[in-house]
Every structure is written in structure tokens, then in C-alpha cells.
């Protein structure tokens, strides 16, 4: 049984994330940072209900942040910074009641940080939230971010 998959630190992986990885239901850690991966996060990832740590920063991932991420009930750490995601931040991320960290800066996300996510900060569940909310002209309006880029 595979519980961790690590392909980080500029292994120069290219292409998209395989849909089949969503079948790794017992996977707890997935490290994909620092590669040249592109395209969306597969919808099949909603089945990865054991995933606790997902790091896919510093790639060329794009599209919308999938609402299906909100189904990953055990997720604690979500690093998606420095990609090409274009959308608003899904309110479904606020359903991740074990989430301790979210890094979303360095994308093309817009709008308002969902109140459901800010409630995780208010309840002292989430302790590290970064987005592109730096003044004077923020891409994301965020009342609860711990750091703005």
C-alpha cells in the first residue's frame, strides 16, 4: 500500500497529473513541487480521502481550483502557490476542518476569501493562510490571511 509519493525539487516532470493517481485512496502525502506539471488538478482527486499533505507548488498547473478539494476530509496542508490557477477560491475548502495551512499566492485567483475559510482561522484550526492580497490593489480580498504576497 502506497502512503507517500514524492516527486519534488525539480525532477523536471512534465505533462499533466495522471487521473489514475486519484485511485490511490490510501495515499497520505503527495509531493509534486518544483516540476513542470501543467493542466488542472484531476477531478479524480476527490477520492483521495486519506490525503493529509498535498504540495504541488511551483509548477504550471492551471484551470480552476477544484471544488472537489473540499472532499479531502483529512487534508491538513495544501500548498498550491506559484501556479497558473484562474478562478475564485472555492468555498468548499472551508469544509476541511483539519486544515492547518493553505498557500495560494502566486496564482491568478481573484475575488474574496470565502468566509468558510476565515471561520477556520477564527476557530484556531487554520493557522497559516497566504494569498495574493497585498495592498493597494489586491487580487484577493482577505480579512483573515496571515500573509499577503
Tab-separated table of C-alpha atoms in Angstrom:
chain	number	residue	atom	x	y	z
A	1	UNK	CA	0.000	0.000	0.000
A	2	UNK	CA	1.453	3.363	-1.112
A	3	UNK	CA	1.034	6.086	1.531
A	4	UNK	CA	3.513	8.705	0.224
A	5	UNK	CA	4.543	9.763	-3.265
A	6	UNK	CA	7.359	12.281	-3.626
A	7	UNK	CA	8.466	13.827	-6.919
A	8	UNK	CA	9.807	17.180	-5.773
A	9	UNK	CA	12.703	19.542	-6.174
A	10	UNK	CA	12.962	19.983	-9.886
A	11	UNK	CA	12.743	16.431	-11.134
A	12	UNK	CA	11.676	18.119	-14.375
A	13	UNK	CA	8.446	16.145	-14.598
A	14	UNK	CA	6.340	17.427	-17.474
A	15	UNK	CA	2.788	16.880	-18.651
A	16	UNK	CA	-0.326	16.653	-16.572
A	17	UNK	CA	-1.053	14.881	-13.299
A	18	UNK	CA	-2.412	11.429	-14.208
A	19	UNK	CA	-6.107	10.867	-13.472
A	20	UNK	CA	-5.201	7.393	-12.200
A	21	UNK	CA	-3.436	8.862	-9.167
A	22	UNK	CA	-6.888	9.603	-7.802
A	23	UNK	CA	-7.238	5.846	-7.292
A	24	UNK	CA	-4.524	5.947	-4.614
A	25	UNK	CA	-7.127	6.154	-1.875
A	26	UNK	CA	-4.692	5.342	0.943
A	27	UNK	CA	-2.173	7.981	-0.113
A	28	UNK	CA	-1.451	10.345	2.785
A	29	UNK	CA	1.270	12.556	1.281
A	30	UNK	CA	1.751	13.787	-2.278
A	31	UNK	CA	4.754	15.989	-3.091
A	32	UNK	CA	4.884	17.369	-6.646
A	33	UNK	CA	6.553	20.754	-6.099
A	34	UNK	CA	9.156	22.300	-8.373
A	35	UNK	CA	8.397	20.489	-11.612
A	36	UNK	CA	6.866	21.487	-14.939
A	37	UNK	CA	3.455	19.905	-14.449
A	38	UNK	CA	0.614	21.600	-16.288
A	39	UNK	CA	-3.126	21.423	-16.664
A	40	UNK	CA	-5.746	21.028	-13.949
A	41	UNK	CA	-5.769	19.004	-10.759
A	42	UNK	CA	-7.725	15.893	-11.821
A	43	UNK	CA	-11.328	15.569	-10.637
A	44	UNK	CA	-10.435	12.035	-9.537
A	45	UNK	CA	-8.507	13.510	-6.587
A	46	UNK	CA	-11.814	13.793	-4.693
A	47	UNK	CA	-11.437	10.044	-3.995
A	48	UNK	CA	-8.116	10.604	-2.201
A	49	UNK	CA	-9.828	10.861	1.170
A	50	UNK	CA	-6.727	9.809	3.157
A	51	UNK	CA	-4.550	12.626	1.788
A	52	UNK	CA	-3.183	14.816	4.589
A	53	UNK	CA	-0.380	16.671	2.804
A	54	UNK	CA	-0.603	17.935	-0.796
A	55	UNK	CA	2.236	20.040	-2.159
A	56	UNK	CA	2.058	20.981	-5.842
A	57	UNK	CA	3.650	24.433	-5.697
A	58	UNK	CA	5.993	25.892	-8.326
A	59	UNK	CA	4.516	24.177	-11.375
A	60	UNK	CA	2.388	25.338	-14.295
A	61	UNK	CA	-0.890	23.878	-13.049
A	62	UNK	CA	-3.889	25.795	-14.366
A	63	UNK	CA	-7.640	25.995	-14.588
A	64	UNK	CA	-9.938	26.420	-11.643
A	65	UNK	CA	-9.155	25.295	-8.136
A	66	UNK	CA	-11.386	22.228	-7.981
A	67	UNK	CA	-14.281	22.300	-5.548
A	68	UNK	CA	-13.553	18.570	-5.086
A	69	UNK	CA	-10.609	19.511	-2.853
A	70	UNK	CA	-13.266	20.106	-0.209
A	71	UNK	CA	-13.936	16.343	-0.152
A	72	UNK	CA	-10.417	15.541	1.099
A	73	UNK	CA	-11.569	15.437	4.725
A	74	UNK	CA	-8.174	14.601	6.239
A	75	UNK	CA	-6.234	17.300	4.375
A	76	UNK	CA	-4.066	19.369	6.733
A	77	UNK	CA	-1.533	21.062	4.432
A	78	UNK	CA	-2.320	22.468	0.980
A	79	UNK	CA	0.495	24.130	-0.986
A	80	UNK	CA	-0.673	25.342	-4.416
A	81	UNK	CA	1.318	28.578	-4.674
A	82	UNK	CA	3.193	29.716	-7.791
A	83	UNK	CA	0.995	28.069	-10.417
A	84	UNK	CA	-1.429	29.425	-13.012
A	85	UNK	CA	-4.798	28.752	-11.373
A	86	UNK	CA	-7.517	31.162	-12.509
A	87	UNK	CA	-10.714	31.263	-10.522
A	88	UNK	CA	-12.212	32.356	-7.296
A	89	UNK	CA	-11.231	30.405	-4.194
A	90	UNK	CA	-13.808	27.648	-3.666
A	91	UNK	CA	-15.933	27.904	-0.537
A	92	UNK	CA	-15.668	24.102	-0.249
A	93	UNK	CA	-12.134	24.497	1.139
A	94	UNK	CA	-13.851	25.760	4.287
A	95	UNK	CA	-15.230	22.232	4.799
A	96	UNK	CA	-11.708	20.957	5.514
A	97	UNK	CA	-11.913	21.064	9.296
A	98	UNK	CA	-8.392	19.663	9.820
A	99	UNK	CA	-6.696	22.176	7.526
A	100	UNK	CA	-3.739	23.901	9.197
A	101	UNK	CA	-2.119	25.629	6.207
A	102	UNK	CA	-3.154	26.932	2.776
A	103	UNK	CA	-0.724	28.688	0.422
A	104	UNK	CA	-2.463	30.070	-2.680
A	105	UNK	CA	-0.306	33.091	-3.581
A	106	UNK	CA	1.372	33.469	-6.966
A	107	UNK	CA	-1.676	32.404	-8.991
A	108	UNK	CA	-4.339	34.344	-10.862
A	109	UNK	CA	-7.013	33.847	-8.213
A	110	UNK	CA	-9.495	36.664	-7.681
A	111	UNK	CA	-12.408	37.696	-5.505
A	112	UNK	CA	-12.965	37.442	-1.789
A	113	UNK	CA	-11.514	34.801	0.524
A	114	UNK	CA	-14.584	32.716	1.416
A	115	UNK	CA	-15.964	33.295	4.886
A	116	UNK	CA	-15.997	29.499	5.412
A	117	UNK	CA	-12.174	29.520	5.222
A	118	UNK	CA	-11.888	32.557	7.508
A	119	UNK	CA	-14.008	30.707	10.081
A	120	UNK	CA	-11.290	28.025	10.214
A	121	UNK	CA	-8.876	30.818	11.189
A	122	UNK	CA	-11.344	32.194	13.738
A	123	UNK	CA	-11.726	28.713	15.265
A	124	UNK	CA	-7.921	28.302	15.538
A	125	UNK	CA	-7.905	25.307	13.181
A	126	UNK	CA	-6.155	27.023	10.278
A	127	UNK	CA	-3.030	28.909	11.331
A	128	UNK	CA	-1.281	29.809	8.049
A	129	UNK	CA	-3.183	31.315	5.103
A	130	UNK	CA	-1.375	33.073	2.248
A	131	UNK	CA	-2.946	34.654	-0.819
A	132	UNK	CA	-2.378	37.489	-3.291
A	133	UNK	CA	-3.988	40.073	-1.030
A	134	UNK	CA	-1.269	42.725	-0.789
A	135	UNK	CA	-2.500	46.318	-0.887
A	136	UNK	CA	-3.036	48.685	-2.613
A	137	UNK	CA	-4.585	46.599	-5.411
A	138	UNK	CA	-5.124	43.035	-4.132
A	139	UNK	CA	-6.297	40.239	-6.433
A	140	UNK	CA	-7.950	38.573	-3.438
A	141	UNK	CA	-9.665	40.467	-0.643
A	142	UNK	CA	-8.874	38.652	2.584
A	143	UNK	CA	-9.786	39.666	6.131
A	144	UNK	CA	-8.128	36.598	7.663
A	145	UNK	CA	-4.873	35.955	5.738
A	146	UNK	CA	-1.754	35.602	7.830
A	147	UNK	CA	0.411	36.807	4.939
A	148	UNK	CA	-0.272	38.688	1.726
A	149	UNK	CA	2.005	38.497	-1.283
